[in-house]
Tab-separated table of C-alpha atoms in Angstrom:
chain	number	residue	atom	x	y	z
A	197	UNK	CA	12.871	-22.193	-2.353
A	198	UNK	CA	14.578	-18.542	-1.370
A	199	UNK	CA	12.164	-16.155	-0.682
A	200	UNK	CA	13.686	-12.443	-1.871
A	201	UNK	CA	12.149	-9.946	0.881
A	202	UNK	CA	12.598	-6.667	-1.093
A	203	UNK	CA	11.495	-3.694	1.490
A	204	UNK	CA	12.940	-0.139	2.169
A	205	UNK	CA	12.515	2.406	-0.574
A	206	UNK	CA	13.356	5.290	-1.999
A	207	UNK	CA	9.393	6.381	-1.213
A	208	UNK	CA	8.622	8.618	2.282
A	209	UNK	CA	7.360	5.012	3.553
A	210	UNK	CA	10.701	3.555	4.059
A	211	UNK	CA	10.098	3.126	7.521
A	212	UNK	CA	6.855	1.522	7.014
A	213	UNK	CA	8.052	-0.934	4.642
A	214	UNK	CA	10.714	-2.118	7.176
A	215	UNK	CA	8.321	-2.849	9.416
A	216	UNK	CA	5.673	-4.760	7.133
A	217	UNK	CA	8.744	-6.603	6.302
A	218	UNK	CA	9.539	-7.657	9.795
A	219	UNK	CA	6.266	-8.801	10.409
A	220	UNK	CA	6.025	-10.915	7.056
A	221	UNK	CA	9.611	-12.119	7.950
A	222	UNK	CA	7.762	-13.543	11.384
A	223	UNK	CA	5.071	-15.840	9.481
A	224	UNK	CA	7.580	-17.329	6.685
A	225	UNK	CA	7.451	-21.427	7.011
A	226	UNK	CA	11.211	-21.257	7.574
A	227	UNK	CA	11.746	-25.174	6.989
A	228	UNK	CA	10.342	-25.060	3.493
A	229	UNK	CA	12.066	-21.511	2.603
A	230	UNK	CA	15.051	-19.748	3.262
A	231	UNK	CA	15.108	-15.748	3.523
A	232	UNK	CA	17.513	-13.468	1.382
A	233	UNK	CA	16.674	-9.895	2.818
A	234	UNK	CA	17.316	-6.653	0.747
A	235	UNK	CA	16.899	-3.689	1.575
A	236	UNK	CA	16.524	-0.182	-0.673
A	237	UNK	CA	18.395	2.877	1.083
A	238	UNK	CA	16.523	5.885	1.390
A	239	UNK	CA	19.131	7.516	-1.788
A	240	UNK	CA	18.237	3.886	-3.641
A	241	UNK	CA	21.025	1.801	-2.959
A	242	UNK	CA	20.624	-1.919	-2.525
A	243	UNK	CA	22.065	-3.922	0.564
A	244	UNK	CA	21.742	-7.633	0.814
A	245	UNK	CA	21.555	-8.813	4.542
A	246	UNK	CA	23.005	-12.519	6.060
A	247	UNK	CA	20.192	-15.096	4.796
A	248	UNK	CA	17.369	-15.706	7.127
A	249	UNK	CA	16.891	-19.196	8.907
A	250	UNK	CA	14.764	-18.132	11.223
A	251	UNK	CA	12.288	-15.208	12.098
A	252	UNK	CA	14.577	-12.050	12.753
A	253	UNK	CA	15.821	-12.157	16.207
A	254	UNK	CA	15.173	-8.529	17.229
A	255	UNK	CA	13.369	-5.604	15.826
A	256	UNK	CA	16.330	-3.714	13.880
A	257	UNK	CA	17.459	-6.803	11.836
A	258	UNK	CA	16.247	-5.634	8.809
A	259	UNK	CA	17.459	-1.847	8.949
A	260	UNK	CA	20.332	-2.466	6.646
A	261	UNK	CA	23.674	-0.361	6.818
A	262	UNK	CA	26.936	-1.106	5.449
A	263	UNK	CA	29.583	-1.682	8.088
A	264	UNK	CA	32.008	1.291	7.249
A	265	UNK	CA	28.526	3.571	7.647
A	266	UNK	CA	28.407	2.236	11.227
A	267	UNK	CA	28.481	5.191	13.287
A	268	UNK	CA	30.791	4.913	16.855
A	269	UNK	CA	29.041	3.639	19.848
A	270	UNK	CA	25.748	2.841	17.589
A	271	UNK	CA	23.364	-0.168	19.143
A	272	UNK	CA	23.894	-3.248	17.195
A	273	UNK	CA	20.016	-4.003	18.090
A	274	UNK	CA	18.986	-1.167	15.777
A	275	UNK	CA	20.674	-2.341	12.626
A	276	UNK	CA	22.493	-5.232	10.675
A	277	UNK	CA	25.090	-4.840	8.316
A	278	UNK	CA	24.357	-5.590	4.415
A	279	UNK	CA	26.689	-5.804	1.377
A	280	UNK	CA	25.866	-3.324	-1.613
A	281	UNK	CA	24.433	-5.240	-4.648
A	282	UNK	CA	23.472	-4.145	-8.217
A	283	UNK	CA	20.275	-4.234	-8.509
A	284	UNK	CA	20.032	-7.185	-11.109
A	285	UNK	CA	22.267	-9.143	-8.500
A	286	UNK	CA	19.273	-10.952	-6.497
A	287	UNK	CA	18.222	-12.698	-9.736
A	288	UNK	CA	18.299	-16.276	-8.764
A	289	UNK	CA	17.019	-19.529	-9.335
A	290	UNK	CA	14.333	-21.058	-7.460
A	291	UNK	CA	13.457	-18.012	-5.852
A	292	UNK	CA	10.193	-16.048	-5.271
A	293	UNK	CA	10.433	-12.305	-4.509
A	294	UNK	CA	7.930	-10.360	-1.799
A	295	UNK	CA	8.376	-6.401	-2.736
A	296	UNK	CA	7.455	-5.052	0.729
A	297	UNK	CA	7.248	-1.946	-0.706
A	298	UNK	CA	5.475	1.073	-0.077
A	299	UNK	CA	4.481	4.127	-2.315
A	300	UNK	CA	6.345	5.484	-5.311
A	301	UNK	CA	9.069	3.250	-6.587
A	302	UNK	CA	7.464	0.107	-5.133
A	303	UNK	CA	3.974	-0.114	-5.227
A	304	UNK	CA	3.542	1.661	-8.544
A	305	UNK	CA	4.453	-0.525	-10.896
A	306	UNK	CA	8.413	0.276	-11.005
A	307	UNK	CA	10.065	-2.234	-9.264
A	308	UNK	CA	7.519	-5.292	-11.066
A	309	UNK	CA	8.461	-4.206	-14.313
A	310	UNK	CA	12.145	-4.469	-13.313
A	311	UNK	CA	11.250	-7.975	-11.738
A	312	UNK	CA	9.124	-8.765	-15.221
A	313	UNK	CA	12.563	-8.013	-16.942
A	314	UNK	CA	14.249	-10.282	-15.034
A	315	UNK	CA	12.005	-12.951	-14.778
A	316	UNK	CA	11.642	-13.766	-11.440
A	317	UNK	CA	7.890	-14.396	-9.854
A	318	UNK	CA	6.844	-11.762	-6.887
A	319	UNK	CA	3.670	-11.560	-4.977
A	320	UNK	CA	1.148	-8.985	-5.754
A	321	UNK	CA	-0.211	-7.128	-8.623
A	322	UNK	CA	1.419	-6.999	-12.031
A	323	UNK	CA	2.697	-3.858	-13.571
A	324	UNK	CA	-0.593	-2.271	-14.975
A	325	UNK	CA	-2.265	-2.736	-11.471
A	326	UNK	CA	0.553	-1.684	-9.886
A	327	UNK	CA	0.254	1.650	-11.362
A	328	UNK	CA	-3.194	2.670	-11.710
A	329	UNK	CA	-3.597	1.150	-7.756
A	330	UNK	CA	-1.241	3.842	-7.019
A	331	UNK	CA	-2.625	6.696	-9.029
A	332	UNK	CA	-5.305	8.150	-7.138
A	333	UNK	CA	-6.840	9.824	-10.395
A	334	UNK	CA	-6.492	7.365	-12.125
A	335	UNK	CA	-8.293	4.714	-9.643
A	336	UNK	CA	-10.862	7.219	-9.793
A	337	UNK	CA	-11.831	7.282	-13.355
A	338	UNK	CA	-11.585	3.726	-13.336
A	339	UNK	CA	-14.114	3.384	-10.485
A	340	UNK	CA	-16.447	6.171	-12.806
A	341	UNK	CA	-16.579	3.837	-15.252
A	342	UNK	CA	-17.699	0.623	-13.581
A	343	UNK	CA	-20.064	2.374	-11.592
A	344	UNK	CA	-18.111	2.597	-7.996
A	345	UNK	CA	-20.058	5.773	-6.252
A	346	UNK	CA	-17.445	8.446	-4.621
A	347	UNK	CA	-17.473	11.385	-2.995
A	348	UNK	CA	-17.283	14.540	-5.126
A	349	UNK	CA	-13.724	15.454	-6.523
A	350	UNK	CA	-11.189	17.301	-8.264
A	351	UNK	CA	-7.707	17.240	-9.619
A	352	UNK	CA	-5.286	19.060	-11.144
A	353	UNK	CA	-1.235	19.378	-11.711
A	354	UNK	CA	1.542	21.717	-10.814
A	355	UNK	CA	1.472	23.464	-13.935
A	356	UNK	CA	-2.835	23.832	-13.570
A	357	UNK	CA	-1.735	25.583	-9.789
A	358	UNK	CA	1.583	27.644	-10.849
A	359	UNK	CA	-0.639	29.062	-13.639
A	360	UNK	CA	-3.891	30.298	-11.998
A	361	UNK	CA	-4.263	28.907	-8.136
A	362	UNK	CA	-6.935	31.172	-7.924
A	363	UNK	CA	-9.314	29.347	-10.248
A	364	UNK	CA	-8.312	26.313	-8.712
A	365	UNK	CA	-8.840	27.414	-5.252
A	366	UNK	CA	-12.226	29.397	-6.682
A	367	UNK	CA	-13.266	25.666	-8.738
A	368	UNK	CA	-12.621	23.883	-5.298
A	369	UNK	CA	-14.920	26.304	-2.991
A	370	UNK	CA	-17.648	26.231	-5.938
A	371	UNK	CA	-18.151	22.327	-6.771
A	372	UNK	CA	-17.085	21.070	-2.910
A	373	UNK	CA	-17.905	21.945	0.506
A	374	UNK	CA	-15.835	22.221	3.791
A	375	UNK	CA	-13.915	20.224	5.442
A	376	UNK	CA	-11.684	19.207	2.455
A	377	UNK	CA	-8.933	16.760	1.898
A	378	UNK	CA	-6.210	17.296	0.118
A	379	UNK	CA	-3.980	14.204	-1.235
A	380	UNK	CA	-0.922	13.765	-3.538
A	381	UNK	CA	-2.119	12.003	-6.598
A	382	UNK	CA	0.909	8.605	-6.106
A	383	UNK	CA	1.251	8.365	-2.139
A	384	UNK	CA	0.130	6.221	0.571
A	385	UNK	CA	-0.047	5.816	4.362
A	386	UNK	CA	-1.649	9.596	4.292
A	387	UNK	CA	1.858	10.819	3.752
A	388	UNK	CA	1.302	14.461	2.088
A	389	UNK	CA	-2.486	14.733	3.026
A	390	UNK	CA	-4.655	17.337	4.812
A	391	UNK	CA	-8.035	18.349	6.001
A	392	UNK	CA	-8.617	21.626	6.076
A	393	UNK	CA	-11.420	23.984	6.746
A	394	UNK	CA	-10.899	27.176	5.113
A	395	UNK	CA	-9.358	28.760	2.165
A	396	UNK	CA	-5.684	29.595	3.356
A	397	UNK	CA	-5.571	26.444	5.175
A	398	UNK	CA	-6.556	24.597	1.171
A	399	UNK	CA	-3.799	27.062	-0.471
A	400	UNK	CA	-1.089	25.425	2.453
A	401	UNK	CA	-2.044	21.620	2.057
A	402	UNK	CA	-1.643	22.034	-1.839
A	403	UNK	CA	1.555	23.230	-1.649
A	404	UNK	CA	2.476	20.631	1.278
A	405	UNK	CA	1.048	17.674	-1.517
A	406	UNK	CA	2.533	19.183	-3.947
A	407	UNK	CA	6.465	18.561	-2.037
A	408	UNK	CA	5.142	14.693	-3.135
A	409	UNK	CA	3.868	14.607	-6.092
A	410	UNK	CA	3.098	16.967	-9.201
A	411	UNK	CA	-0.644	15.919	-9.682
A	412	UNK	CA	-3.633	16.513	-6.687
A	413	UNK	CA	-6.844	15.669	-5.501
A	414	UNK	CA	-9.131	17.783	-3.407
A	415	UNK	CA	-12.150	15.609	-2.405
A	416	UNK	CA	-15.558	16.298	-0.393
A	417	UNK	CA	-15.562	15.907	2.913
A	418	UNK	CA	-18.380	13.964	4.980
A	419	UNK	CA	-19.045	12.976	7.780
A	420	UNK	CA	-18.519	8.825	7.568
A	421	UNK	CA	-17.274	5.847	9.374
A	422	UNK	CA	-13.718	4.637	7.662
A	423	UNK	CA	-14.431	0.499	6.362
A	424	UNK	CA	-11.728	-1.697	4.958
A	425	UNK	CA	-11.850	-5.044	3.197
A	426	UNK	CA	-9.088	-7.169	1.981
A	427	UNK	CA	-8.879	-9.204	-1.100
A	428	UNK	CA	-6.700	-12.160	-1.924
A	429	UNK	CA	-6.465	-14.159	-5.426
A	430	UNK	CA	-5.959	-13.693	-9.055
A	431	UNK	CA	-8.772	-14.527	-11.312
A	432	UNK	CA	-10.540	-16.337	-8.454
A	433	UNK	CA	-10.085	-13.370	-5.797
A	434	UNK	CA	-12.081	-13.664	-2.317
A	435	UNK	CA	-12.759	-10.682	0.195
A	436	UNK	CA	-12.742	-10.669	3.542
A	437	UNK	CA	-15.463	-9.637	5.932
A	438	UNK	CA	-15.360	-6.167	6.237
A	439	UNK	CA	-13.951	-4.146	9.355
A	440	UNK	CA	-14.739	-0.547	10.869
A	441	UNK	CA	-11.733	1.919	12.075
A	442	UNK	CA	-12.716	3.658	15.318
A	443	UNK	CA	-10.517	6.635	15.541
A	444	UNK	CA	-9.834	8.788	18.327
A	445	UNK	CA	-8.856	11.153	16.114
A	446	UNK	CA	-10.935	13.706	13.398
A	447	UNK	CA	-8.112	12.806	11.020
A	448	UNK	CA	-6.378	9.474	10.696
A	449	UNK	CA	-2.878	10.726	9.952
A	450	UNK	CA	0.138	8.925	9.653
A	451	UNK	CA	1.237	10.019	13.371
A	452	UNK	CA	-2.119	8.364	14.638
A	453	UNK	CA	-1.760	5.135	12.020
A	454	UNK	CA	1.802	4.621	12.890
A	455	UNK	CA	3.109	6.160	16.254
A	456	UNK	CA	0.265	7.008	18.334
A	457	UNK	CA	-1.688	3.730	16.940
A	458	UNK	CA	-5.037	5.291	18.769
A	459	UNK	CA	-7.221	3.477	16.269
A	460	UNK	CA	-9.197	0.538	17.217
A	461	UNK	CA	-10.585	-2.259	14.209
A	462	UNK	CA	-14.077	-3.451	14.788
A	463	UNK	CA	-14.146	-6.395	13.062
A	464	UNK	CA	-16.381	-7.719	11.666
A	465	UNK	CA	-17.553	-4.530	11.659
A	466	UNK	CA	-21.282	-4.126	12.960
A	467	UNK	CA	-23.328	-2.927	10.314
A	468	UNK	CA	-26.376	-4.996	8.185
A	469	UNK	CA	-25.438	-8.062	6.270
A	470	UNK	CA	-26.795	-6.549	3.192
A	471	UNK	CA	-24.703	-3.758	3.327
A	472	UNK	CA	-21.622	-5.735	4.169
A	473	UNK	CA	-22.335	-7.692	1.189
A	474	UNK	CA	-22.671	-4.636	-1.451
A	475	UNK	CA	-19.196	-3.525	0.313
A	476	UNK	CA	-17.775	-6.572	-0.185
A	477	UNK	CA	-19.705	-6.600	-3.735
A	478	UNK	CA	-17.947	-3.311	-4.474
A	479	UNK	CA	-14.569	-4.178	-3.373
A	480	UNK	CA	-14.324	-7.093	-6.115
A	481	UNK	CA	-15.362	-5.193	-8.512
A	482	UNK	CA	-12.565	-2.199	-7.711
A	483	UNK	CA	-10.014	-4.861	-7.642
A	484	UNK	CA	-11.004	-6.658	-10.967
A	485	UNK	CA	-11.010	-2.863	-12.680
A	486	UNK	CA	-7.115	-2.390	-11.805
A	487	UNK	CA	-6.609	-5.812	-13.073
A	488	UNK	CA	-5.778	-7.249	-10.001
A	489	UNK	CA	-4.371	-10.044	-8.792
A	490	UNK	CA	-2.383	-11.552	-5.253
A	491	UNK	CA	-3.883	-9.469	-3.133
A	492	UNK	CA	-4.924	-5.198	-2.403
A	493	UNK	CA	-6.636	-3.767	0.669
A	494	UNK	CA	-10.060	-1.700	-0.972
A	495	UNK	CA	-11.125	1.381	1.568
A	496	UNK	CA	-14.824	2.872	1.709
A	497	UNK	CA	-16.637	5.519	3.436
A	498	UNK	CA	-19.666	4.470	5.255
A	499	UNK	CA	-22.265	7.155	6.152
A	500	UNK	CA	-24.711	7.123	8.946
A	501	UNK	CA	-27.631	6.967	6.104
A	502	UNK	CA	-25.791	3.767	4.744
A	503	UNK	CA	-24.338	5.321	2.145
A	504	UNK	CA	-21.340	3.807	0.843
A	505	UNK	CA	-18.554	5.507	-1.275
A	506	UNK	CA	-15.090	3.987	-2.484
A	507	UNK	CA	-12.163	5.853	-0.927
A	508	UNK	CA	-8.961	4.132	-2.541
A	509	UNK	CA	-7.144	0.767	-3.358
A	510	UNK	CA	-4.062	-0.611	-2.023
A	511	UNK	CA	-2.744	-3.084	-4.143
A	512	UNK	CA	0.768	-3.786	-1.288
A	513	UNK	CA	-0.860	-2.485	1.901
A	514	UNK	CA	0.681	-2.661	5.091
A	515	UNK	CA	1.922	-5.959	7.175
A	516	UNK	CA	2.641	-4.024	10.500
A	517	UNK	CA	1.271	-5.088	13.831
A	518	UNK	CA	-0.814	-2.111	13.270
A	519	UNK	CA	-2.126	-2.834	9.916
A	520	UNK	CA	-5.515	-4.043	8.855
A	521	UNK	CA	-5.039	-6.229	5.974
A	522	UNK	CA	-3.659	-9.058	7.642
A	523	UNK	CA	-6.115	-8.860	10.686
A	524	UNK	CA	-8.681	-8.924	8.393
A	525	UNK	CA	-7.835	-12.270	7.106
A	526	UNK	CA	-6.749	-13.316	10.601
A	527	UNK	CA	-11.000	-12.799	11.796
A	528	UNK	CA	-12.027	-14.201	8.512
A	529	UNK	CA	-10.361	-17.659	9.646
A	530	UNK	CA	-6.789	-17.443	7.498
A	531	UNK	CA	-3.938	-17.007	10.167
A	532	UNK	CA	-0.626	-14.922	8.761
A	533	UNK	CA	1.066	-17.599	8.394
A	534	UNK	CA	-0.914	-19.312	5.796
A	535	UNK	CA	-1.834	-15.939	4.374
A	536	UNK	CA	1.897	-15.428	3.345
A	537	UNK	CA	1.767	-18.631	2.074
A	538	UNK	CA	-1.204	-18.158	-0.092
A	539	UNK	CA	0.596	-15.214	-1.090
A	540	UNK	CA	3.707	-17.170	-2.444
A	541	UNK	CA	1.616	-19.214	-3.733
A	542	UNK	CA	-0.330	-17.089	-5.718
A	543	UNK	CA	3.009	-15.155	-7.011
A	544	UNK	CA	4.017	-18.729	-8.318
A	545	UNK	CA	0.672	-19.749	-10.439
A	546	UNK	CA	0.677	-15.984	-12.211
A	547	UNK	CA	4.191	-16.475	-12.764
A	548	UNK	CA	4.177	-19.916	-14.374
A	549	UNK	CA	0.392	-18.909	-16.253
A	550	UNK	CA	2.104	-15.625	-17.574
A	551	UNK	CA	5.328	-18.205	-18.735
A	552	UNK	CA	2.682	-20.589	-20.502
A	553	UNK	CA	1.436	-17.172	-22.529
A	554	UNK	CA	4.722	-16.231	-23.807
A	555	UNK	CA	5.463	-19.805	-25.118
A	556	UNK	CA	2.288	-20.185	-26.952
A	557	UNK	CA	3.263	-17.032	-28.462
C-alpha cells in the first residue's frame, strides 16, 4: 500500500507541518508501504516529491521546490525538488493518505472533504470534527453543553470590534480579570495569541488575532499547570495517561514550543490518580462531542486547588521531536512506530465502515 504524506500548507504552520511530517516519515514500516510525499506551497501549490523507500535521508527532504525555483549556490540538504500536480492528481489506488496538516486549510475540515470527494481513506477526524476541533468557539459551546468546565470567556468578530471596540474592550474588563489571553478563533500552535495585562496591551493582541482570523476569544486568565492527554480510536477511542508541561516560560509561545523548546513533559504527570482519571474522563468525553475519531490531543488547565478546566482540542496535533502527542503514547507503552500504524489502520476501518453506509443506502 502507498501511503500519501500530505504536509505543508497554505496555514502560518507550514513549517510545523514539515516537520511532523519528517518525523511520521521516520516510523513508516517501509517494507509493507511505500511513501508518495506532497507537499502544499505556502501560495497553495502542490509538489509531488521522488517516492519514499526509506526514512528521509536528511532533514530538508521534504521542503519541496521545483527545480527552475532553485536559487544559485542553494544547499541541496535544505530542499528536494518536486513536480507540480493538480490537486486531484494523488488519487490512487491502494493508497491511504496522512494530511500532516496544520491549522486552516488542513486541520479544519477542508482538505477531508476534498479527500471525501475523492474517495480515498486518510487518518484522522472526518469533516465535521475537523471543523468544530478547529473552531475555538465552537469547541467551546460544544464543551457547555456536555458539561466540560472552562475558564470564563468571550468572543466576538471583526465586524462586533470595527463597530464599537470600546464595548468590547469595556465587556472584557467587566466579566474577566487580568492577565488575559487573546486567541484567533481557527489557529493552532499559539500562532496569533497573547497575554496581556492591561487595556492597551488587550486593544494590540486583538488586532494582532485579528491579522488570522475574523472571529476572537478573550479568556480568563489563572494561574494553572498546562496537562495534555492524547486519544487514539474511533468508536472505541483510548486516552493516554496524562502529562504536565513545565515551562520556563510565563507564556508558552510558539518561539518557546518550537525554537527555544525550553519546555520539559512530566509524564505521567504527578498528580492523584483520581484526578488523572476525571482528566482522562473529560478528555473522552471532549473527543466523542466533536465526533471524533483516529486520533486528537485534548489540553486542560490544572489549578493548584485541583481544579480542572478544558483548554482546547487538537484533532491533527503535532508529530515533531518536540511534540507531546506521540510521547504520550510512547510512556503509555505504544512506540511511534506502531502508533502510525494504528493510525493507518484506523484511517482504513472508517474508510471501509463509511463505504458499507453508502451501499446500504
Amino acid at each position: 500500500m502507498n501511503i500519501i504524506l500530505l504536509y505543508g500548507g497554505q496555514s502560518a504552520e507550514h513549517d510545523i507541518s514539515i516537520l511532523s511530517a519528517h518525523n511520521i516519515a521516520q516510523m513508516i514500516t517501509y517494507e509493507v508501504y511505500s511513501v508518495q510525499p506532497v507537499m502544499i506551497t505556502r501560495d497553495g501549490r502542490w509538489l509531488q516529491g521522488p517516492k519514499l523507500s526509506a526514512p528521509p535521508a536528511y532533514e530538508g527532504q521534504l521542503h519541496l521546490i521545483k527545480s527552475e525555483e532553485a536559487s544559485w549556490g542553494e544547499n541541496a540538504s535544505d530542499t528536494s525538488y518536486g513536480v507540480e500536480i493538480s490537486p486531484c492528481e494523488i488519487h490512487q489506488e491502494d493508497a491511504i493518505v496522512f494530511p500532516v496538516l496544520h491549522g486552516p486549510n488542513g486541520e479544519d475540515g477542508t482538505i477531508q472533504g476534498f479527500l471525501e470527494t475523492l474517495g480515498l481513506p486518510y487518518v484522522g477526524a472526518g469533516v465535521c470534527a475537523s471543523a468544530c476541533g478547529m473552531d475555538k468557539i465552537i469547541t467551546k459551546q460544544l464543551f457547555d453543553h456536555v458539561g466540560i468546565p472552562q475558564v470564563p470567556y468571550i468572543a466576538f468578530d471583526r465586524r462586533e470590534w470595527n463597530e464599537d471596540p470600546d464595548a468590547l474592550i469595556n465587556k472584557a474588563e467587566g466579566s474577566l480579570l487580568y492577565p488575559l489571553f487573546v486567541k484567533p478563533a481557527n489557529m493552532g500552535s499559539s500562532v496569533g495569541i497573547s497575554r496581556v495585562e492591561d487595556s492597551e496591551a488587550l486593544v494590540q493582541a486583538i488586532n494582532l488575532a485579528l491579522e488570522y482570523d475574523h472571529r476572537i476569544v478573550v479568556e480568563q486568565g489563572i494561574n494553572a499547570d498546562e496537562i495534555e492527554v492524547a486519544v487514539l480510536g474511533n468508536d472505541d477511542a483510548h486516552v493516554s495517561v496524562v502529562g504536565r508541561l513545565v515551562k520556563g516560560a510565563s507564556f508558552y509561545d510558539y518561539e518557546e514550543k518550537y525554537i527555544n523548546n525550553t519546555v520539559d513533559m512530566e509524564i505521567p504527570a504527578n498528580i492523584e490518580e483520581s484526578l488523572s482519571d476525571t482528566i482522562r474522563e473529560y478528555a473522552l468525553k471532549a473527543y466523542r462531542a466533536i465526533d471524533g475519531s483516529g486520533l486528537a490531543r485534548v489540553d486542560f488547565f490544572l489549578t493548584s486547588n485541583d481544579d480542572v478546566y478544558i483548554n482546547e482540542i487538537n484533532t491533527m496535533p503535532g508529530f515533531t521531536q518536540f511534540s507531546m502527542y506521540p510521547v504520550l503514547w510512547e510512556r503509555t507503552g505504544l512506540s511511534q512506530v506502531d502508533l502510525v500504524e494504528e493510525l493507518l489502520q484506523l484511517a482504513i476501518r472508517r474508510h471501509e465502515q463509511l463505504a458499507q453506509k453508502r451501499v446500504e443506502y
